[in-house]
Amino acid sequence: MNRNENFTFYNRVSNDGAVLYRHKMFTFAMLDGEAEHLSSVLREHKVTERLKIGILIGNTPLFLCSLLAVAKLKAAGVLLSTYSKKYEIEKHLYDTGVRILISDNKSSALIQSLSYHKNILYSASDPIIGDIAIWRIEHQGEDIFAQGHGDNWLDKEFIVQFTSGVSGTSKIVTRSYNNVIDEIINFSNTISLTKGDVCICPAPLFHAYGLINSFLASFYRGAKLVLMDKFVPNDLTNLIKRYRPTIFIGVPFMYNLLNKAFLPVGEDFSSLRLSFSAGAKLPKETAENFYKRFGVRINQLYGSTETGVMALNLYNNGTIDFDSVGKPVEGRIIKIVDNDGHELPPYKKGEIKIKSPGTTKGYLNMPEINKRVFRDGCFFTGDVGWMDPNNNLYITGRKSSFINVAGLKVDPSEIESVLLSNSSIRECAVVGVPGKSCGEIIKAYVTAEGKVSIKELAKYCRERLADYKVPREIEFIEELPKSPTGKILRKYLIGEGKE
């Protein structure tokens, strides 16, 4: 029997505290009751189990109840970013065929501005979960129902998410109930999550990391979730002091801000047994400075929208290695392969391939890409890295990010490491741009903390890199374009992301 058949969240009628939001505690019974009511409202409006339901809500209990209501209906939740603009929301609704949308009060103005015809099916100001609206959206997009294999509801789609589109167009990823449940169970087992844990999460819930590795995993094991709707270093510090969380779900830029924040003397993070970082590369300097200041090691978590969590650095061998993203999570098999798909030995750099029951079957409406990256039951991530003999994974970059300089392949992460070793550089991103004659040249975008000139940076690189790896163009930029999780969006630096 599939173990997922018997999957259930922690006692849903329990009066134990489940979620703490703005210093108010919500019990499992309260949230389950609200989700039941919301699912009844959706049923009244003819929402079937095969329908896709959009959710445009921030990090609030309403988001949690909305997704639980979707699960009660055995429908699919399309998780929309609250950072998205009108154009992006319209495109996502059209591409996924969403016609029913749940929103909170903050999103109502954005929905009202959509060029599609819309009307409110239901609205209420709930004393527990706040303002809610259910909309019907009319557009010409195809009616795409949630797909499944056979009659088993576990094989049907549960969540629909969008990749960050770091180097190109955002892709639509659908994951089934089986995919998500498998990740919840195996992640919880790997980190030994218990009812006694308290998880604090400022990471966005529309992202797989915040959604599954904090909310759904906590609900599964009966742990408490301290939910933050925005990240402010002093707010986080106060919450840690008051509620003593054991797990922090963060992203690199949050750790960077904490390192630099002016916080009260004697801030105490010692309750944290795990401090996860995901969504973007964690600079080694950030991890080292956080450890020096707070005495807490950052646990890198490697995952993707397509697969969920793949590897964790839990420092099980007792050593501190800030460069590694750790070992594969329970149930995941990670291999390093060459361009022909052949497995490479330890220390050899190649593409990261993963086999996992948590992986999506493929991108929506992208058959050619699916043939290339989903093969033989595995997902070819496009990430480049290597493994040591102890099965620890190290990530060095993206396959698609490599720059072709006169026939020589250049890994931009190598140049970025050199630039970041200069104390005057806060952040940087290296990309390939068309040269004047042919091929690509290397361009570096940098944000500076101190006084440094382009000439000085070029000299700094020439002293540390082969000539063909030295950036031919260096541009100072105030801020690098980033996703909500802090991942640098290179497509905007090379012009592909412009409308």
XYZ file of C-alpha atoms in Angstrom:
499
model
C 0.000 0.000 0.000
C 1.165 3.534 -0.759
C 2.050 5.073 2.624
C 0.594 8.367 1.370
C -2.892 6.792 1.361
C -2.923 7.055 5.155
C -1.336 10.506 5.302
C -2.985 12.939 7.666
C -2.035 16.195 9.284
C -1.655 16.395 13.039
C -4.944 16.118 14.954
C -7.003 18.761 13.141
C -9.523 19.118 15.957
C -6.797 19.710 18.521
C -6.848 22.882 20.577
C -3.058 22.903 20.617
C -1.456 26.032 19.198
C -0.659 25.671 15.504
C 0.173 29.121 14.134
C 1.235 32.298 15.858
C 0.602 35.411 13.766
C 1.007 38.970 15.068
C 1.109 37.586 18.627
C -2.237 35.797 18.218
C -2.328 32.016 18.501
C -4.454 29.968 16.096
C -5.191 26.374 17.080
C -5.344 23.455 14.671
C -9.096 23.254 15.288
C -9.610 26.956 14.475
C -7.715 26.748 11.187
C -9.355 23.475 10.180
C -12.793 24.934 10.920
C -12.086 27.995 8.777
C -10.794 25.780 5.960
C -13.935 23.628 6.162
C -16.137 26.720 5.918
C -14.160 28.043 2.953
C -14.359 24.705 1.138
C -18.157 24.720 1.652
C -18.377 28.185 0.089
C -16.338 26.994 -2.897
C -18.566 23.926 -3.300
C -21.614 26.205 -3.379
C -20.039 27.932 -6.369
C -19.611 24.647 -8.225
C -15.895 24.231 -7.599
C -15.077 20.631 -8.500
C -12.112 18.514 -7.490
C -10.547 18.945 -10.924
C -10.608 22.733 -10.864
C -7.576 24.956 -10.428
C -8.046 27.656 -7.782
C -5.797 30.698 -7.690
C -4.481 31.943 -4.332
C -3.140 35.512 -4.182
C -2.503 36.024 -0.473
C 0.508 37.008 1.640
C 1.955 35.218 4.656
C -1.200 35.147 6.775
C -3.457 32.464 8.311
C -5.851 33.107 5.400
C -3.282 31.636 3.001
C -3.030 28.515 5.158
C -6.815 28.093 5.345
C -7.224 28.669 1.606
C -4.753 25.936 0.702
C -6.261 23.556 3.269
C -9.685 24.254 1.713
C -8.268 23.381 -1.713
C -6.959 20.111 -0.265
C -10.364 19.293 1.259
C -11.854 19.649 -2.236
C -9.016 17.583 -3.755
C -8.575 20.475 -6.177
C -5.354 22.234 -7.245
C -4.052 25.497 -5.791
C -2.287 27.906 -8.151
C 0.049 29.882 -5.887
C 0.505 33.427 -7.178
C 3.267 35.723 -6.001
C 2.134 38.771 -4.060
C 5.176 40.533 -5.554
C 3.841 40.105 -9.101
C 2.624 42.983 -11.231
C -0.613 43.190 -13.210
C 0.933 41.808 -16.418
C 2.403 38.781 -14.627
C -0.839 37.950 -12.801
C -2.857 38.181 -16.016
C -0.394 35.921 -17.823
C -0.360 33.331 -15.032
C -4.171 33.240 -14.859
C -4.404 32.880 -18.638
C -1.688 30.224 -18.928
C -3.080 28.056 -16.121
C -6.753 28.543 -16.983
C -7.591 29.821 -13.488
C -11.062 31.330 -13.230
C -11.625 31.126 -9.474
C -9.306 33.273 -7.363
C -9.057 33.685 -3.575
C -7.533 36.923 -2.329
C -7.047 39.019 0.765
C -7.755 42.703 1.182
C -4.232 43.755 0.167
C -4.584 42.121 -3.252
C -8.048 43.482 -4.090
C -6.772 46.659 -5.790
C -4.475 44.621 -8.038
C -7.302 42.267 -9.010
C -9.626 45.195 -9.688
C -7.018 46.567 -12.108
C -6.915 43.385 -14.228
C -8.134 43.879 -17.780
C -10.189 40.669 -17.555
C -13.865 40.768 -16.620
C -14.276 39.782 -12.967
C -16.895 39.672 -10.266
C -16.892 38.811 -6.573
C -18.640 35.534 -5.739
C -18.109 35.851 -2.010
C -16.576 38.317 0.418
C -16.422 38.496 4.184
C -14.542 40.083 7.031
C -13.827 37.032 9.133
C -13.024 37.632 12.826
C -10.383 34.899 12.753
C -8.671 35.051 9.360
C -9.525 38.588 8.243
C -10.867 39.926 4.943
C -11.400 37.411 2.171
C -12.773 37.586 -1.367
C -13.484 34.866 -3.911
C -13.482 36.098 -7.510
C -14.594 34.706 -10.822
C -12.210 35.797 -13.570
C -13.188 35.579 -17.249
C -10.507 35.348 -19.944
C -9.860 33.533 -23.218
C -7.312 31.115 -21.808
C -7.881 27.391 -22.214
C -9.869 25.618 -19.481
C -7.029 23.504 -18.154
C -8.295 21.128 -15.518
C -6.053 19.533 -12.932
C -4.602 16.414 -14.498
C -4.188 13.028 -12.882
C -3.366 9.431 -13.655
C -6.320 7.133 -13.050
C -8.864 7.695 -10.309
C -6.453 7.972 -7.393
C -6.717 11.492 -5.969
C -3.110 11.285 -4.772
C -1.959 11.390 -8.400
C -3.900 14.565 -9.119
C -2.270 17.986 -9.064
C -2.183 19.709 -5.694
C -0.034 22.809 -6.194
C 0.854 24.830 -9.273
C 3.839 27.151 -8.979
C 6.078 29.217 -11.215
C 9.850 29.027 -11.526
C 11.738 32.254 -10.882
C 12.900 32.414 -14.503
C 16.456 33.303 -13.510
C 17.829 33.210 -17.045
C 14.672 33.211 -19.151
C 10.921 32.639 -19.211
C 9.206 31.478 -16.038
C 7.893 27.905 -16.305
C 4.704 26.446 -14.825
C 5.313 23.533 -12.451
C 2.581 21.222 -11.204
C 3.126 18.806 -8.336
C 0.693 16.108 -7.271
C -0.598 15.276 -3.815
C 1.796 12.306 -3.866
C 4.753 14.561 -4.734
C 4.032 17.001 -1.919
C 3.168 14.402 0.728
C 6.375 12.519 -0.030
C 8.411 15.696 0.499
C 6.596 16.537 3.735
C 7.269 13.083 5.205
C 10.883 12.721 4.069
C 11.895 16.274 4.997
C 10.311 15.887 8.446
C 12.110 12.583 8.969
C 15.460 13.960 7.810
C 15.434 16.908 10.244
C 13.760 14.901 13.070
C 10.884 17.389 13.246
C 8.690 16.910 16.330
C 5.675 18.411 18.046
C 8.089 20.221 20.341
C 9.625 22.274 17.527
C 8.730 25.894 16.845
C 9.346 27.048 13.273
C 9.628 30.758 12.417
C 9.006 31.644 8.773
C 9.331 35.010 7.013
C 9.973 33.249 3.656
C 7.046 33.587 1.196
C 4.477 30.787 1.365
C 3.791 30.915 -2.380
C 7.317 29.537 -2.787
C 7.866 25.768 -2.350
C 10.457 26.357 0.375
C 8.257 28.398 2.707
C 5.148 26.388 1.878
C 6.319 22.817 2.398
C 9.379 23.081 4.629
C 7.655 25.303 7.191
C 3.833 25.327 6.964
C 2.972 21.838 5.715
C 5.780 20.043 7.565
C 4.851 21.812 10.820
C 1.188 20.882 10.390
C 2.145 17.275 9.705
C 4.166 16.878 12.908
C 2.103 19.191 15.115
C 4.908 21.734 15.505
C 4.106 25.413 16.051
C 4.588 27.900 13.222
C 5.459 31.541 13.918
C 4.401 33.302 10.730
C 5.858 36.636 9.595
C 4.202 38.618 6.789
C 7.374 40.632 6.170
C 10.982 40.427 7.222
C 12.349 43.091 9.556
C 15.534 42.156 11.497
C 14.394 43.741 14.771
C 10.968 42.091 14.520
C 12.582 38.700 13.974
C 14.900 39.226 16.927
C 11.976 40.136 19.190
C 10.005 37.074 18.079
C 12.993 34.803 18.701
C 13.459 36.313 22.153
C 9.779 35.891 23.053
C 8.844 32.542 21.467
C 12.221 30.735 21.320
C 11.827 29.046 17.924
C 13.959 26.013 17.131
C 13.895 26.302 13.320
C 14.337 29.386 11.131
C 13.245 29.356 7.476
C 15.339 32.113 5.910
C 16.990 33.162 2.655
C 20.488 34.615 2.115
C 19.538 38.285 2.031
C 17.817 37.925 5.434
C 21.003 36.569 6.987
C 22.984 39.351 5.351
C 20.639 41.971 6.832
C 20.815 40.339 10.265
C 24.612 40.457 10.120
C 24.523 44.201 9.495
C 21.509 45.127 11.619
C 21.790 47.293 14.709
C 20.190 44.950 17.225
C 19.811 45.141 21.012
C 22.872 44.065 22.969
C 22.711 40.430 24.034
C 20.460 39.134 21.259
C 20.089 35.411 21.854
C 19.547 32.980 18.972
C 20.613 29.922 20.958
C 17.141 28.329 20.754
C 17.678 27.703 17.018
C 18.782 24.154 16.333
C 18.351 24.613 12.559
C 18.677 27.826 10.531
C 17.904 27.050 6.917
C 18.924 29.102 3.903
C 17.545 28.403 0.430
C 16.314 30.081 -2.740
C 19.683 31.553 -3.728
C 23.398 31.000 -3.254
C 24.572 31.654 0.299
C 27.865 33.597 0.272
C 30.432 31.933 2.521
C 31.218 35.296 4.116
C 27.552 35.697 5.131
C 27.535 32.269 6.800
C 30.817 32.913 8.602
C 29.748 36.344 9.855
C 26.408 34.997 11.087
C 28.200 32.251 12.997
C 30.624 34.741 14.537
C 27.870 37.122 15.609
C 25.102 34.763 16.723
C 26.913 31.462 17.304
C 24.478 29.701 14.957
C 25.459 27.698 11.884
C 23.390 28.278 8.762
C 22.096 25.040 7.242
C 22.083 25.315 3.471
C 19.057 23.702 1.841
C 19.177 22.828 -1.849
C 15.893 22.470 -3.668
C 13.861 23.583 -6.648
C 10.274 24.296 -7.628
C 10.360 21.098 -9.716
C 11.562 18.752 -6.977
C 11.162 20.413 -3.620
C 14.022 19.918 -1.161
C 16.886 17.756 -2.446
C 19.766 18.137 0.013
C 20.452 19.561 3.483
C 23.617 20.491 5.320
C 22.968 19.245 8.851
C 26.668 19.067 9.815
C 26.176 15.444 10.867
C 29.899 14.729 10.675
C 30.634 17.382 13.295
C 32.656 19.607 10.982
C 31.627 23.049 9.784
C 31.608 23.279 6.000
C 29.758 26.362 4.819
C 30.459 25.549 1.136
C 28.412 22.339 0.978
C 24.628 22.057 0.666
C 24.920 18.731 2.454
C 23.650 15.249 1.780
C 20.532 14.092 -0.117
C 17.291 14.152 1.859
C 15.678 10.800 2.646
C 14.267 9.240 -0.535
C 16.372 11.359 -2.924
C 19.166 10.059 -5.160
C 21.594 12.677 -6.474
C 24.178 11.978 -9.179
C 26.714 14.114 -11.040
C 26.713 13.383 -14.775
C 28.573 14.506 -17.895
C 26.974 15.902 -21.064
C 26.092 12.369 -22.195
C 24.392 11.512 -18.915
C 27.179 9.248 -17.633
C 27.822 9.302 -13.896
C 31.008 11.047 -12.787
C 33.273 10.049 -9.866
C 33.755 12.119 -6.682
C 35.272 15.586 -7.109
C 34.423 15.670 -10.836
C 32.259 18.616 -11.812
C 29.130 18.013 -13.920
C 25.354 18.460 -14.092
C 23.295 17.571 -11.028
C 20.698 14.871 -11.723
C 18.053 13.879 -9.194
C 15.659 10.978 -8.822
C 12.852 11.568 -6.346
C 9.187 10.653 -5.818
C 8.657 14.345 -5.014
C 9.481 15.515 -8.541
C 6.939 16.976 -10.954
C 6.088 15.044 -14.114
C 7.019 18.085 -16.205
C 6.353 21.703 -17.120
C 2.909 22.710 -18.338
C 2.720 23.010 -22.147
C 6.478 22.654 -22.729
C 6.871 19.206 -24.370
C 10.273 19.840 -25.965
C 11.869 21.086 -22.756
C 10.253 18.208 -20.844
C 11.905 15.672 -23.169
C 15.279 17.219 -22.465
C 15.200 17.655 -18.675
C 12.833 14.883 -17.490
C 14.398 11.621 -18.645
C 14.508 8.063 -17.330
C 12.530 9.032 -14.246
C 15.095 11.708 -13.357
C 15.251 15.498 -13.428
C 18.315 17.081 -15.007
C 18.505 20.256 -12.959
C 20.806 22.356 -15.129
C 22.821 23.078 -11.978
C 26.532 22.293 -12.013
C 28.351 20.809 -9.053
C 30.322 17.920 -7.596
C 30.119 15.433 -4.732
C 32.746 14.206 -2.296
C 33.161 10.524 -1.298
C 30.868 11.098 1.708
C 27.968 12.101 -0.560
C 28.157 15.806 0.297
C 27.013 18.023 -2.566
C 28.734 21.230 -3.697
C 27.096 23.566 -6.209
C 29.241 25.741 -8.459
C 26.795 27.319 -10.900
C 24.251 26.909 -13.670
C 24.928 25.063 -16.910
C 23.044 27.719 -18.879
C 25.040 30.496 -17.187
C 28.381 29.373 -18.604
C 29.900 31.989 -20.896
C 31.423 31.059 -24.260
C 34.561 33.178 -24.680
C 36.199 32.387 -28.025
C 35.271 28.715 -27.626
C 36.349 28.533 -23.988
C 33.647 27.831 -21.376
C 33.821 30.178 -18.393
C 31.984 29.558 -15.128
C 30.713 32.972 -13.929
C 30.722 31.793 -10.301
C 34.532 31.625 -10.390
C 34.736 35.299 -11.377
C 32.058 36.256 -8.850
C 34.066 34.590 -6.072
C 37.098 36.685 -6.977
C 35.083 39.906 -7.067
C 33.410 39.134 -3.739
C 36.799 38.586 -2.129
C 37.375 42.324 -2.616
C 36.229 44.046 0.574
C 34.741 46.940 -1.427
C 32.213 44.709 -3.214
C 28.892 43.868 -1.560
C 27.257 41.872 -4.369
C 27.972 41.003 -7.971
C 26.663 39.075 -10.950
C 28.678 38.023 -13.984
C 26.985 37.393 -17.343
C 27.888 36.899 -20.974
C 26.901 39.651 -23.417
C 27.339 39.805 -27.216
C 30.786 40.967 -28.296
C 31.389 43.559 -31.001
C 32.795 41.008 -33.433
C 31.317 37.631 -32.485
C 30.773 35.373 -29.510
C 30.415 36.588 -25.950
C 32.380 38.814 -23.654
C 32.278 38.790 -19.871
C 30.440 41.581 -18.101
C 30.310 42.094 -14.338
C 27.594 44.018 -12.522
C 28.709 45.056 -9.055
C 27.295 46.873 -6.047
C 30.013 48.521 -4.010
C 30.273 49.199 -0.285
C 33.489 51.186 -0.387
C 35.310 53.405 -2.837
C 36.650 51.418 -5.752
C 37.011 52.219 -9.448
C 36.396 50.101 -12.530
C 40.111 50.298 -13.294
C 41.004 49.001 -9.823
C 38.542 46.113 -10.087
C 39.852 45.120 -13.515
C 43.405 45.079 -12.123
C 42.207 43.051 -9.117
C 40.721 40.430 -11.459
C 43.760 40.334 -13.776
C 45.958 39.466 -10.803
C 43.759 36.491 -9.887
C 42.234 35.152 -13.113
C 43.373 33.892 -16.499
C 43.207 36.667 -19.089
C 40.176 35.229 -20.897
C 38.222 35.136 -17.606
C 38.769 38.801 -16.757
C 35.572 40.876 -17.262
C 35.824 43.104 -20.330
C 33.039 45.291 -18.999
C 32.316 46.270 -15.397
C 29.245 48.272 -14.444
C 28.322 49.624 -11.040
C 24.678 49.106 -10.170
C 22.721 50.238 -7.111
C 20.814 46.972 -6.638
C 20.859 43.656 -8.483
C 17.440 42.440 -9.714
C 16.227 39.610 -7.495
C 13.368 37.188 -6.972
C 11.356 37.253 -3.706
C 13.754 34.662 -2.261
C 16.813 36.742 -3.130
C 17.874 34.839 -6.238
C 19.635 37.099 -8.759
C 17.562 37.384 -11.956
C 20.256 37.375 -14.618
C 17.729 37.637 -17.440
C 17.244 41.315 -16.593
C 20.985 41.920 -16.738
C 21.262 40.490 -20.251
C 18.032 42.096 -21.471
C 15.840 38.978 -21.851
C 13.433 39.936 -19.100
C 12.433 43.306 -20.479
C 8.904 43.722 -21.785
